[in-house]
mmCIF file of C-alpha atoms in Angstrom:
data_model
loop_
_atom_site.group_PDB
_atom_site.id
_atom_site.type_symbol
_atom_site.label_atom_id
_atom_site.label_comp_id
_atom_site.label_asym_id
_atom_site.label_seq_id
_atom_site.Cartn_x
_atom_site.Cartn_y
_atom_site.Cartn_z
ATOM 1 C CA MET F 855 104.543 58.344 106.121
ATOM 2 C CA ASN F 856 101.062 57.289 107.213
ATOM 3 C CA ALA F 857 98.509 56.349 104.586
ATOM 4 C CA PRO F 858 94.827 57.098 105.259
ATOM 5 C CA ASP F 859 93.430 54.410 107.532
ATOM 6 C CA PRO F 860 89.651 53.836 107.279
ATOM 7 C CA SER F 861 89.731 51.947 110.578
ATOM 8 C CA HIS F 862 90.213 55.257 112.382
ATOM 9 C CA ALA F 863 87.127 56.859 110.846
ATOM 10 C CA SER F 864 84.934 56.098 113.866
ATOM 11 C CA ASP F 865 87.463 57.790 116.154
ATOM 12 C CA THR F 866 86.958 61.158 114.474
ATOM 13 C CA PRO F 867 83.688 63.084 114.854
ATOM 14 C CA ALA F 868 82.030 63.562 111.482
ATOM 15 C CA ALA F 869 82.240 67.077 110.085
ATOM 16 C CA PRO F 870 78.862 68.779 109.730
ATOM 17 C CA ASP F 871 77.369 68.578 106.240
ATOM 18 C CA THR F 872 77.496 72.152 104.981
ATOM 19 C CA SER F 873 77.452 71.352 101.255
ATOM 20 C CA ASN F 874 74.149 73.169 100.754
ATOM 21 C CA ALA F 875 74.775 75.897 103.330
ATOM 22 C CA PRO F 876 75.350 79.522 102.289
ATOM 23 C CA ARG F 877 78.901 80.832 102.129
ATOM 24 C CA PRO F 878 79.839 83.668 104.530
ATOM 25 C CA LEU F 879 80.611 86.196 101.751
ATOM 26 C CA GLU F 880 77.843 85.158 99.394
ATOM 27 C CA GLY F 881 76.581 88.247 97.557
ATOM 28 C CA VAL F 882 79.872 90.136 97.901
ATOM 29 C CA ARG F 883 81.522 90.952 94.559
ATOM 30 C CA VAL F 884 85.273 91.519 94.406
ATOM 31 C CA LEU F 885 87.233 93.077 91.553
ATOM 32 C CA ASP F 886 90.712 91.549 91.550
ATOM 33 C CA LEU F 887 93.354 93.587 89.701
ATOM 34 C CA THR F 888 96.258 91.736 91.301
ATOM 35 C CA ARG F 889 98.963 89.467 89.998
ATOM 36 C CA VAL F 890 101.581 86.978 91.173
ATOM 37 C CA LEU F 891 100.991 86.164 94.886
ATOM 38 C CA SER F 892 100.193 88.797 97.532
ATOM 39 C CA GLY F 893 97.004 90.051 95.884
ATOM 40 C CA PRO F 894 95.882 86.757 94.351
ATOM 41 C CA HIS F 895 96.176 84.942 97.683
ATOM 42 C CA CYS F 896 94.147 87.690 99.384
ATOM 43 C CA THR F 897 91.378 87.411 96.802
ATOM 44 C CA ARG F 898 91.570 83.613 96.863
ATOM 45 C CA MET F 899 90.718 83.818 100.569
ATOM 46 C CA LEU F 900 87.710 86.019 99.782
ATOM 47 C CA CYS F 901 86.703 83.613 97.008
ATOM 48 C CA ASP F 902 86.976 80.584 99.305
ATOM 49 C CA LEU F 903 84.741 82.448 101.776
ATOM 50 C CA GLY F 904 82.086 82.796 99.105
ATOM 51 C CA ALA F 905 82.720 86.105 97.332
ATOM 52 C CA ASP F 906 82.223 86.384 93.577
ATOM 53 C CA VAL F 907 85.766 87.316 92.549
ATOM 54 C CA ILE F 908 86.317 88.737 89.065
ATOM 55 C CA LYS F 909 90.000 88.617 88.196
ATOM 56 C CA VAL F 910 91.000 91.219 85.598
ATOM 57 C CA GLU F 911 94.173 90.526 83.635
ATOM 58 C CA PRO F 912 95.962 92.608 81.001
ATOM 59 C CA PRO F 913 96.424 91.121 77.520
ATOM 60 C CA ASP F 914 99.837 89.709 78.469
ATOM 61 C CA GLY F 915 98.358 87.922 81.487
ATOM 62 C CA ASP F 916 99.431 87.298 85.061
ATOM 63 C CA MET F 917 103.107 86.300 84.940
ATOM 64 C CA THR F 918 102.414 83.181 87.013
ATOM 65 C CA ARG F 919 100.451 81.758 84.079
ATOM 66 C CA PHE F 920 103.821 81.008 82.494
ATOM 67 C CA ALA F 921 105.303 79.100 85.439
ATOM 68 C CA ASN F 922 105.865 75.350 85.584
ATOM 69 C CA PRO F 923 104.590 72.696 86.227
ATOM 70 C CA ARG F 924 101.753 73.205 83.747
ATOM 71 C CA VAL F 925 99.040 71.145 82.072
ATOM 72 C CA ASN F 926 96.515 72.056 79.402
ATOM 73 C CA SER F 927 98.112 75.521 79.207
ATOM 74 C CA LEU F 928 97.483 76.045 82.936
ATOM 75 C CA SER F 929 100.285 76.711 85.397
ATOM 76 C CA THR F 930 99.747 74.870 88.676
ATOM 77 C CA TYR F 931 101.091 77.966 90.498
ATOM 78 C CA PHE F 932 98.326 80.048 88.909
ATOM 79 C CA VAL F 933 95.740 77.356 89.630
ATOM 80 C CA GLN F 934 96.537 77.288 93.367
ATOM 81 C CA GLN F 935 95.942 81.016 93.813
ATOM 82 C CA ASN F 936 93.118 81.612 91.336
ATOM 83 C CA THR F 937 90.768 78.635 91.167
ATOM 84 C CA GLY F 938 87.156 79.692 91.543
ATOM 85 C CA LYS F 939 87.586 83.243 90.248
ATOM 86 C CA ARG F 940 85.942 84.416 87.043
ATOM 87 C CA ASN F 941 88.327 85.906 84.515
ATOM 88 C CA VAL F 942 88.162 89.002 82.348
ATOM 89 C CA SER F 943 91.005 90.386 80.213
ATOM 90 C CA LEU F 944 90.967 94.119 79.414
ATOM 91 C CA ASP F 945 93.428 96.394 77.666
ATOM 92 C CA MET F 946 93.417 99.222 80.178
ATOM 93 C CA SER F 947 95.776 101.294 78.070
ATOM 94 C CA THR F 948 92.659 102.176 76.052
ATOM 95 C CA PRO F 949 89.952 104.617 77.188
ATOM 96 C CA GLU F 950 87.290 101.982 76.559
ATOM 97 C CA GLY F 951 89.142 99.470 78.708
ATOM 98 C CA VAL F 952 89.363 101.964 81.560
ATOM 99 C CA GLU F 953 85.674 102.771 81.240
ATOM 100 C CA LEU F 954 84.781 99.089 81.382
ATOM 101 C CA LEU F 955 86.904 98.719 84.516
ATOM 102 C CA LEU F 956 85.239 101.723 86.128
ATOM 103 C CA GLY F 957 81.842 100.280 85.250
ATOM 104 C CA LEU F 958 82.731 96.970 86.887
ATOM 105 C CA ALA F 959 84.069 98.749 89.983
ATOM 106 C CA GLU F 960 80.845 100.715 90.230
ATOM 107 C CA ARG F 961 79.012 97.423 90.732
ATOM 108 C CA CYS F 962 81.500 95.743 93.069
ATOM 109 C CA ASP F 963 81.886 95.796 96.840
ATOM 110 C CA VAL F 964 85.658 95.391 96.973
ATOM 111 C CA LEU F 965 88.608 96.198 94.709
ATOM 112 C CA VAL F 966 92.072 94.792 95.435
ATOM 113 C CA GLU F 967 95.188 95.933 93.546
ATOM 114 C CA ASN F 968 98.914 95.426 93.992
ATOM 115 C CA PHE F 969 100.370 97.809 91.410
ATOM 116 C CA ARG F 970 103.324 99.918 92.441
ATOM 117 C CA PRO F 971 102.078 103.117 94.135
ATOM 118 C CA GLY F 972 100.936 105.689 91.594
ATOM 119 C CA VAL F 973 100.378 103.238 88.727
ATOM 120 C CA ALA F 974 96.632 102.854 89.296
ATOM 121 C CA ASP F 975 96.229 106.642 89.433
ATOM 122 C CA ARG F 976 98.107 107.052 86.151
ATOM 123 C CA MET F 977 95.851 104.437 84.576
ATOM 124 C CA GLY F 978 92.761 106.330 85.709
ATOM 125 C CA ILE F 979 91.635 103.595 88.128
ATOM 126 C CA GLY F 980 93.032 104.885 91.420
ATOM 127 C CA TYR F 981 90.978 105.214 94.579
ATOM 128 C CA GLU F 982 89.686 108.711 93.853
ATOM 129 C CA ALA F 983 88.440 107.747 90.397
ATOM 130 C CA ILE F 984 86.805 104.564 91.667
ATOM 131 C CA ALA F 985 85.263 106.130 94.787
ATOM 132 C CA ALA F 986 83.766 108.934 92.688
ATOM 133 C CA ARG F 987 81.748 106.262 90.905
ATOM 134 C CA ASN F 988 81.180 104.017 93.923
ATOM 135 C CA PRO F 989 81.629 105.628 97.366
ATOM 136 C CA ARG F 990 80.663 102.328 99.051
ATOM 137 C CA ILE F 991 83.607 100.424 97.622
ATOM 138 C CA VAL F 992 86.347 98.983 99.812
ATOM 139 C CA TYR F 993 89.532 99.729 97.851
ATOM 140 C CA ALA F 994 92.575 97.770 99.062
ATOM 141 C CA SER F 995 96.130 98.449 97.884
ATOM 142 C CA ILE F 996 99.069 96.130 98.547
ATOM 143 C CA SER F 997 102.590 97.443 97.980
ATOM 144 C CA GLY F 998 106.116 96.880 99.208
ATOM 145 C CA TYR F 999 106.469 99.937 101.435
ATOM 146 C CA GLY F 1000 103.018 101.531 101.404
ATOM 147 C CA GLN F 1001 101.295 104.324 99.523
ATOM 148 C CA THR F 1002 103.120 107.049 101.508
ATOM 149 C CA GLY F 1003 106.623 107.705 102.815
ATOM 150 C CA PRO F 1004 110.092 108.103 101.312
ATOM 151 C CA TRP F 1005 110.230 104.524 99.951
ATOM 152 C CA VAL F 1006 106.943 104.754 98.085
ATOM 153 C CA GLY F 1007 108.547 104.410 94.649
ATOM 154 C CA ARG F 1008 110.789 101.421 95.335
ATOM 155 C CA ARG F 1009 110.191 98.127 93.565
ATOM 156 C CA ALA F 1010 109.566 95.304 95.999
ATOM 157 C CA TYR F 1011 109.135 91.550 95.911
ATOM 158 C CA ALA F 1012 109.054 89.130 98.831
ATOM 159 C CA PRO F 1013 112.837 88.371 98.920
ATOM 160 C CA VAL F 1014 113.648 92.096 98.910
ATOM 161 C CA VAL F 1015 111.129 92.843 101.634
ATOM 162 C CA GLY F 1016 112.409 89.919 103.699
ATOM 163 C CA ALA F 1017 115.876 91.448 103.543
ATOM 164 C CA GLU F 1018 114.734 94.988 104.329
ATOM 165 C CA SER F 1019 112.460 93.988 107.208
ATOM 166 C CA GLY F 1020 115.075 92.054 109.202
ATOM 167 C CA ALA F 1021 113.578 88.605 108.605
ATOM 168 C CA THR F 1022 116.391 87.312 106.394
ATOM 169 C CA LYS F 1023 119.083 88.558 108.792
ATOM 170 C CA LEU F 1024 117.343 87.059 111.801
ATOM 171 C CA SER F 1025 117.109 83.667 110.078
ATOM 172 C CA GLY F 1026 120.732 83.839 108.901
ATOM 173 C CA ASP F 1027 122.011 84.908 112.308
ATOM 174 C CA ALA F 1028 120.339 81.830 113.802
ATOM 175 C CA ARG F 1029 122.336 79.703 111.330
ATOM 176 C CA GLY F 1030 125.747 81.156 112.006
ATOM 177 C CA GLY F 1031 125.620 83.960 109.479
ATOM 178 C CA GLN F 1032 124.578 81.887 106.484
ATOM 179 C CA TYR F 1033 122.203 84.312 104.758
ATOM 180 C CA ALA F 1034 119.853 83.128 102.038
ATOM 181 C CA ASN F 1035 116.442 83.906 100.643
ATOM 182 C CA ASP F 1036 113.726 81.786 102.164
ATOM 183 C CA PRO F 1037 112.065 79.466 99.597
ATOM 184 C CA LEU F 1038 108.665 80.547 100.931
ATOM 185 C CA SER F 1039 107.423 84.027 99.990
ATOM 186 C CA HIS F 1040 106.397 84.970 103.522
ATOM 187 C CA ALA F 1041 106.056 88.691 102.806
ATOM 188 C CA ASP F 1042 103.534 88.014 100.045
ATOM 189 C CA VAL F 1043 101.372 85.524 101.892
ATOM 190 C CA TYR F 1044 101.403 87.267 105.281
ATOM 191 C CA THR F 1045 100.458 90.518 103.566
ATOM 192 C CA ALA F 1046 97.656 88.755 101.709
ATOM 193 C CA ILE F 1047 96.224 87.529 105.007
ATOM 194 C CA GLU F 1048 96.492 90.946 106.658
ATOM 195 C CA CYS F 1049 94.856 92.581 103.629
ATOM 196 C CA ALA F 1050 91.977 90.103 103.585
ATOM 197 C CA SER F 1051 91.435 90.729 107.314
ATOM 198 C CA ALA F 1052 91.306 94.474 106.694
ATOM 199 C CA VAL F 1053 88.837 94.015 103.822
ATOM 200 C CA LEU F 1054 86.528 91.998 106.052
ATOM 201 C CA ALA F 1055 86.726 94.653 108.786
ATOM 202 C CA ALA F 1056 85.951 97.404 106.257
ATOM 203 C CA LEU F 1057 82.936 95.474 104.953
ATOM 204 C CA PHE F 1058 81.689 95.073 108.527
ATOM 205 C CA GLN F 1059 82.205 98.782 109.155
ATOM 206 C CA ARG F 1060 80.310 99.619 105.968
ATOM 207 C CA GLU F 1061 77.289 97.775 107.311
ATOM 208 C CA ARG F 1062 77.129 100.388 110.087
ATOM 209 C CA THR F 1063 78.214 103.522 108.251
ATOM 210 C CA GLY F 1064 77.189 102.898 104.652
ATOM 211 C CA ARG F 1065 80.604 104.130 103.532
ATOM 212 C CA GLY F 1066 83.459 102.308 101.897
ATOM 213 C CA ASP F 1067 87.097 102.881 102.741
ATOM 214 C CA ARG F 1068 90.612 102.811 101.366
ATOM 215 C CA ILE F 1069 93.058 100.231 102.738
ATOM 216 C CA ASP F 1070 96.831 100.628 102.385
ATOM 217 C CA VAL F 1071 98.851 97.521 103.350
ATOM 218 C CA ALA F 1072 102.657 97.521 103.165
ATOM 219 C CA MET F 1073 104.555 94.254 102.892
ATOM 220 C CA ALA F 1074 107.536 95.516 104.907
ATOM 221 C CA GLN F 1075 105.284 96.740 107.703
ATOM 222 C CA THR F 1076 103.451 93.418 107.658
ATOM 223 C CA MET F 1077 106.714 91.534 108.119
ATOM 224 C CA LEU F 1078 107.390 93.513 111.275
ATOM 225 C CA TYR F 1079 103.822 92.992 112.474
ATOM 226 C CA VAL F 1080 104.029 89.201 112.155
ATOM 227 C CA ASN F 1081 107.581 88.913 113.543
ATOM 228 C CA GLU F 1082 107.120 87.839 117.160
ATOM 229 C CA HIS F 1083 110.698 88.835 118.005
ATOM 230 C CA VAL F 1084 110.513 92.543 117.097
ATOM 231 C CA HIS F 1085 109.989 93.466 120.755
ATOM 232 C CA ASP F 1086 113.240 91.712 121.620
ATOM 233 C CA GLN F 1087 115.173 93.203 118.698
ATOM 234 C CA LEU F 1088 114.163 96.670 119.867
ATOM 235 C CA TRP F 1089 114.982 95.998 123.549
ATOM 236 C CA ASP F 1090 118.122 97.893 124.607
ATOM 237 C CA ARG F 1091 118.160 97.098 128.308
ATOM 238 C CA ASP F 1092 119.412 94.137 130.315
ATOM 239 C CA VAL F 1093 117.627 90.793 130.503
ATOM 240 C CA PRO F 1094 117.943 88.524 133.569
ATOM 241 C CA ALA F 1095 120.595 85.890 132.887
ATOM 242 C CA ASP F 1096 118.340 83.066 134.048
ATOM 243 C CA TRP F 1097 115.774 83.545 131.262
ATOM 244 C CA ILE F 1098 115.761 82.711 127.556
ATOM 245 C CA ARG F 1099 115.115 85.839 125.505
ATOM 246 C CA SER F 1100 111.914 85.646 123.447
ATOM 247 C CA PHE F 1101 111.835 81.819 123.620
ATOM 248 C CA GLN F 1102 114.339 81.389 120.689
ATOM 249 C CA PRO F 1103 112.566 78.638 118.724
ATOM 250 C CA GLY F 1104 115.500 78.530 116.319
ATOM 251 C CA ASP F 1105 117.398 76.664 119.050
ATOM 252 C CA TYR F 1106 114.772 73.967 119.597
ATOM 253 C CA PRO F 1107 116.104 70.409 119.199
ATOM 254 C CA VAL F 1108 116.222 68.624 115.852
ATOM 255 C CA LEU F 1109 116.795 64.946 116.631
ATOM 256 C CA THR F 1110 117.110 61.742 114.607
ATOM 257 C CA CYS F 1111 115.654 58.458 115.836
ATOM 258 C CA ALA F 1112 117.160 54.986 115.425
ATOM 259 C CA ASN F 1113 115.133 54.370 112.251
ATOM 260 C CA GLY F 1114 116.606 57.486 110.610
ATOM 261 C CA GLU F 1115 113.516 59.684 110.859
ATOM 262 C CA THR F 1116 113.998 63.224 112.135
ATOM 263 C CA VAL F 1117 111.803 65.079 114.620
ATOM 264 C CA ILE F 1118 111.619 68.591 116.024
ATOM 265 C CA ILE F 1119 110.615 69.239 119.624
ATOM 266 C CA SER F 1120 108.958 72.468 120.689
ATOM 267 C CA GLY F 1121 110.827 73.663 123.737
ATOM 268 C CA HIS F 1122 114.217 75.159 124.591
ATOM 269 C CA PRO F 1123 116.292 72.595 126.550
ATOM 270 C CA ALA F 1124 118.171 75.333 128.405
ATOM 271 C CA GLU F 1125 115.015 77.060 129.638
ATOM 272 C CA ARG F 1126 113.950 77.039 133.267
ATOM 273 C CA GLY F 1127 111.522 74.178 133.827
ATOM 274 C CA THR F 1128 111.751 72.954 130.231
ATOM 275 C CA PHE F 1129 115.211 71.491 130.914
ATOM 276 C CA ASP F 1130 113.635 69.374 133.642
ATOM 277 C CA ARG F 1131 111.019 68.051 131.198
ATOM 278 C CA PHE F 1132 113.693 66.972 128.726
ATOM 279 C CA VAL F 1133 115.743 65.276 131.455
ATOM 280 C CA ARG F 1134 112.709 63.313 132.662
ATOM 281 C CA ALA F 1135 111.771 62.311 129.101
ATOM 282 C CA MET F 1136 115.337 61.066 128.566
ATOM 283 C CA GLU F 1137 115.328 59.311 131.936
ATOM 284 C CA ALA F 1138 118.704 60.894 132.648
ATOM 285 C CA PRO F 1139 118.470 62.281 136.227
ATOM 286 C CA GLU F 1140 122.254 62.533 136.436
ATOM 287 C CA LEU F 1141 122.020 65.656 134.256
ATOM 288 C CA PHE F 1142 120.448 67.508 137.172
ATOM 289 C CA ASP F 1143 123.761 67.207 139.023
ATOM 290 C CA ASP F 1144 126.008 67.939 136.042
ATOM 291 C CA PRO F 1145 127.741 71.305 136.756
ATOM 292 C CA ARG F 1146 127.532 72.174 133.051
ATOM 293 C CA PHE F 1147 123.758 72.248 133.249
ATOM 294 C CA THR F 1148 122.922 73.677 136.671
ATOM 295 C CA ASP F 1149 121.238 76.864 135.464
ATOM 296 C CA VAL F 1150 120.282 78.724 132.277
ATOM 297 C CA PRO F 1151 123.643 80.519 131.807
ATOM 298 C CA SER F 1152 125.624 77.290 132.260
ATOM 299 C CA ARG F 1153 123.297 75.371 129.947
ATOM 300 C CA LEU F 1154 123.623 78.057 127.285
ATOM 301 C CA ALA F 1155 127.403 78.086 127.673
ATOM 302 C CA ASN F 1156 127.450 74.300 127.207
ATOM 303 C CA TYR F 1157 124.568 74.068 124.768
ATOM 304 C CA GLY F 1158 126.594 72.037 122.256
ATOM 305 C CA ALA F 1159 127.326 69.394 124.854
ATOM 306 C CA LEU F 1160 123.677 69.306 125.948
ATOM 307 C CA MET F 1161 122.530 68.828 122.351
ATOM 308 C CA ASP F 1162 125.132 66.095 121.793
ATOM 309 C CA ARG F 1163 123.701 64.239 124.769
ATOM 310 C CA MET F 1164 120.167 64.631 123.452
ATOM 311 C CA ARG F 1165 121.135 63.478 119.967
ATOM 312 C CA ALA F 1166 122.834 60.392 121.376
ATOM 313 C CA TRP F 1167 119.726 59.586 123.400
ATOM 314 C CA ALA F 1168 117.368 60.105 120.421
ATOM 315 C CA ALA F 1169 119.444 57.663 118.374
ATOM 316 C CA THR F 1170 118.437 54.924 120.869
ATOM 317 C CA VAL F 1171 114.698 55.623 120.510
ATOM 318 C CA PRO F 1172 113.279 53.277 117.849
ATOM 319 C CA ASP F 1173 111.039 55.710 115.963
ATOM 320 C CA PRO F 1174 109.259 59.092 116.127
ATOM 321 C CA ASP F 1175 106.080 57.589 117.566
ATOM 322 C CA GLN F 1176 107.917 56.375 120.649
ATOM 323 C CA LEU F 1177 109.897 59.600 120.958
ATOM 324 C CA GLU F 1178 106.704 61.644 120.750
ATOM 325 C CA GLU F 1179 105.074 59.441 123.385
ATOM 326 C CA ARG F 1180 107.929 60.084 125.811
ATOM 327 C CA MET F 1181 107.950 63.817 125.122
ATOM 328 C CA ALA F 1182 104.177 64.144 125.350
ATOM 329 C CA ALA F 1183 104.250 62.509 128.783
ATOM 330 C CA GLN F 1184 106.318 65.514 129.889
ATOM 331 C CA GLY F 1185 104.107 68.081 128.157
ATOM 332 C CA LEU F 1186 106.396 68.616 125.161
ATOM 333 C CA ALA F 1187 105.140 68.689 121.563
ATOM 334 C CA CYS F 1188 107.010 66.743 118.898
ATOM 335 C CA GLY F 1189 106.650 66.539 115.141
ATOM 336 C CA ARG F 1190 108.206 64.571 112.299
ATOM 337 C CA LEU F 1191 110.250 66.362 109.671
ATOM 338 C CA ARG F 1192 108.008 65.709 106.680
ATOM 339 C CA SER F 1193 107.819 66.813 103.100
ATOM 340 C CA VAL F 1194 104.640 68.449 101.807
ATOM 341 C CA ALA F 1195 103.820 65.272 99.898
ATOM 342 C CA GLU F 1196 104.239 63.197 103.059
ATOM 343 C CA ILE F 1197 101.887 65.218 105.240
ATOM 344 C CA CYS F 1198 99.329 65.373 102.435
ATOM 345 C CA ALA F 1199 99.319 61.545 102.415
ATOM 346 C CA THR F 1200 98.487 61.190 106.126
ATOM 347 C CA ASP F 1201 95.180 60.115 107.622
ATOM 348 C CA TRP F 1202 94.994 63.562 109.257
ATOM 349 C CA ALA F 1203 95.097 65.260 105.852
ATOM 350 C CA ALA F 1204 92.412 62.932 104.524
ATOM 351 C CA ALA F 1205 90.128 63.535 107.503
ATOM 352 C CA ARG F 1206 90.486 67.314 107.251
ATOM 353 C CA ARG F 1207 90.286 67.485 103.417
ATOM 354 C CA VAL F 1208 93.570 69.366 103.506
ATOM 355 C CA VAL F 1209 94.066 68.833 99.782
ATOM 356 C CA VAL F 1210 91.334 69.009 97.165
ATOM 357 C CA GLU F 1211 91.213 68.069 93.518
ATOM 358 C CA VAL F 1212 90.236 70.622 90.896
ATOM 359 C CA SER F 1213 89.811 70.231 87.171
ATOM 360 C CA ASP F 1214 92.934 70.549 85.041
ATOM 361 C CA ARG F 1215 90.561 71.644 82.258
ATOM 362 C CA GLY F 1216 91.297 68.440 80.418
ATOM 363 C CA SER F 1217 90.459 64.898 81.427
ATOM 364 C CA GLY F 1218 92.258 64.989 84.767
ATOM 365 C CA THR F 1219 92.588 66.867 88.033
ATOM 366 C CA LEU F 1220 95.176 68.835 89.969
ATOM 367 C CA ARG F 1221 95.693 68.791 93.734
ATOM 368 C CA ILE F 1222 95.870 72.085 95.598
ATOM 369 C CA PRO F 1223 95.606 73.007 99.303
ATOM 370 C CA ASN F 1224 92.120 73.627 100.629
ATOM 371 C CA ALA F 1225 91.258 76.625 102.791
ATOM 372 C CA PRO F 1226 92.071 75.951 106.472
ATOM 373 C CA TRP F 1227 88.798 77.158 108.006
ATOM 374 C CA ARG F 1228 85.833 74.991 108.923
ATOM 375 C CA PHE F 1229 82.510 76.623 109.753
ATOM 376 C CA ALA F 1230 79.821 74.691 111.603
ATOM 377 C CA GLY F 1231 76.987 76.278 109.646
ATOM 378 C CA SER F 1232 78.545 77.588 106.422
ATOM 379 C CA GLU F 1233 80.285 76.126 103.409
ATOM 380 C CA VAL F 1234 83.822 77.388 102.797
ATOM 381 C CA GLY F 1235 86.800 76.263 100.775
ATOM 382 C CA VAL F 1236 87.848 75.731 97.186
ATOM 383 C CA ARG F 1237 85.126 75.626 94.574
ATOM 384 C CA GLY F 1238 84.907 75.940 90.803
ATOM 385 C CA GLU F 1239 87.749 75.517 88.358
ATOM 386 C CA PRO F 1240 90.727 77.529 87.104
ATOM 387 C CA ARG F 1241 89.900 79.835 84.200
ATOM 388 C CA TYR F 1242 91.847 80.852 81.147
ATOM 389 C CA ARG F 1243 92.669 84.492 80.490
ATOM 390 C CA GLY F 1244 89.564 86.328 79.345
ATOM 391 C CA GLU F 1245 87.416 83.201 79.387
ATOM 392 C CA ASP F 1246 84.529 84.998 81.111
ATOM 393 C CA ASN F 1247 84.718 88.299 79.198
ATOM 394 C CA HIS F 1248 81.294 88.054 77.623
ATOM 395 C CA ALA F 1249 79.510 86.354 80.532
ATOM 396 C CA VAL F 1250 80.727 88.877 83.129
ATOM 397 C CA LEU F 1251 80.254 92.022 81.040
ATOM 398 C CA ARG F 1252 76.829 90.886 79.899
ATOM 399 C CA GLU F 1253 75.764 90.065 83.465
ATOM 400 C CA VAL F 1254 77.337 92.955 85.361
ATOM 401 C CA LEU F 1255 77.228 95.779 82.803
ATOM 402 C CA GLY F 1256 74.384 94.582 80.609
ATOM 403 C CA LEU F 1257 76.417 94.824 77.390
ATOM 404 C CA SER F 1258 74.829 93.475 74.236
ATOM 405 C CA ASP F 1259 76.388 90.799 72.064
ATOM 406 C CA ASP F 1260 76.985 93.382 69.332
ATOM 407 C CA ARG F 1261 78.874 95.633 71.755
ATOM 408 C CA LEU F 1262 80.918 92.699 73.067
ATOM 409 C CA HIS F 1263 81.928 91.649 69.572
ATOM 410 C CA GLU F 1264 82.862 95.258 68.792
ATOM 411 C CA LEU F 1265 85.126 95.349 71.855
ATOM 412 C CA ASP F 1266 86.680 92.063 70.749
ATOM 413 C CA ALA F 1267 87.382 93.454 67.309
ATOM 414 C CA LYS F 1268 89.042 96.551 68.738
ATOM 415 C CA GLY F 1269 91.289 94.487 71.028
ATOM 416 C CA VAL F 1270 89.822 96.061 74.165
ATOM 417 C CA LEU F 1271 88.787 92.553 75.189
ATOM 418 C CA SER F 1272 91.095 89.635 74.597
ATOM 419 C CA SER F 1273 91.278 86.017 75.628
ATOM 420 C CA ARG F 1274 93.393 82.928 75.365
ATOM 421 C CA VAL F 1275 91.305 79.807 75.670
ATOM 422 C CA PRO F 1276 93.371 76.976 74.160
ATOM 423 C CA GLY F 1277 92.059 73.710 72.862
ATOM 424 C CA ARG F 1278 91.812 70.939 75.424
ATOM 425 C CA SER F 1279 94.503 68.272 75.510
#
């Protein structure tokens, strides 16, 4: 694990100072009706790009508010996806709550929701109802299987979608049939990214046409879209025996150095040309004449033996730095097997501001990942602080809808507005 090293500061070009620069989506207002992960990550991206995101929660709150770890009544899971958004809490089972939501939507550029298909319509806040009030709005819906088709009513979360879309089987097949849910919710986060991309395209299109649009993004379809091996899974013809099908990164070497650290090398040792690079890095020219490794089919047939040889060699290399140096000389990329905490402690992470500190709403801070983009002339990334449920009810409704204090207090009394802003600890 490498600690930040100030001595390397002069080796890295200074990032441009964009602290006072405008944000790319400044002036864009987003109404966020989402919960858990797929929608909140999408709207976090828009927030980090400069949009004014108003998160609307029901009285019982986003379920991730109740996750652990937590501090000062804030879940760190919630903080990572929602820092920087303003927060309003409405009871949309009431006519007044629905009317408030429609009024907010009328004054927003984008609305993102991830209810099950049909729920928003039943609540009176579906696309038709919103577009009737604001035809310029970009209305984005995230769901498991889309807003149309025979699976429209199925419940879906990331593990279910991973199973249905072939991702879980593909991963398990690569590990000898050991099937398990991935600890990362790929279907949620990939769908969030695809949805945010579509929202940006629709906003660009609106600049030319003056019209909004409706966006329908399905998690299962997204998982096929981002799976680089779908083409191969759908191929039903022969493949030349002397080629590796679709690169097969699941077979790339995982090696342990003499000091016990593990590395992964990007490259298939059985592949044409790549085998030669590995042999030269290992300084083992005798492998060129080994009949077990003369061509791709023979190397695949004897892949266990080839990997045993590579593992034995790696065990003689003192550490990952030296192994990476030897691999890089042959054009092969190599990386340590690190934990999240370990990479976040590197000089690279410090130089790139990979992790940022945000208020824990008490006397301390929390660390969360920063946005990955850097703009030469614009400020982007995490800003603001995490908000409690309903904390911005009065400020947002006064600013956006022009409601008076008397009206706001009346809505409080009726339970249309609610909040949970605990005392600081």
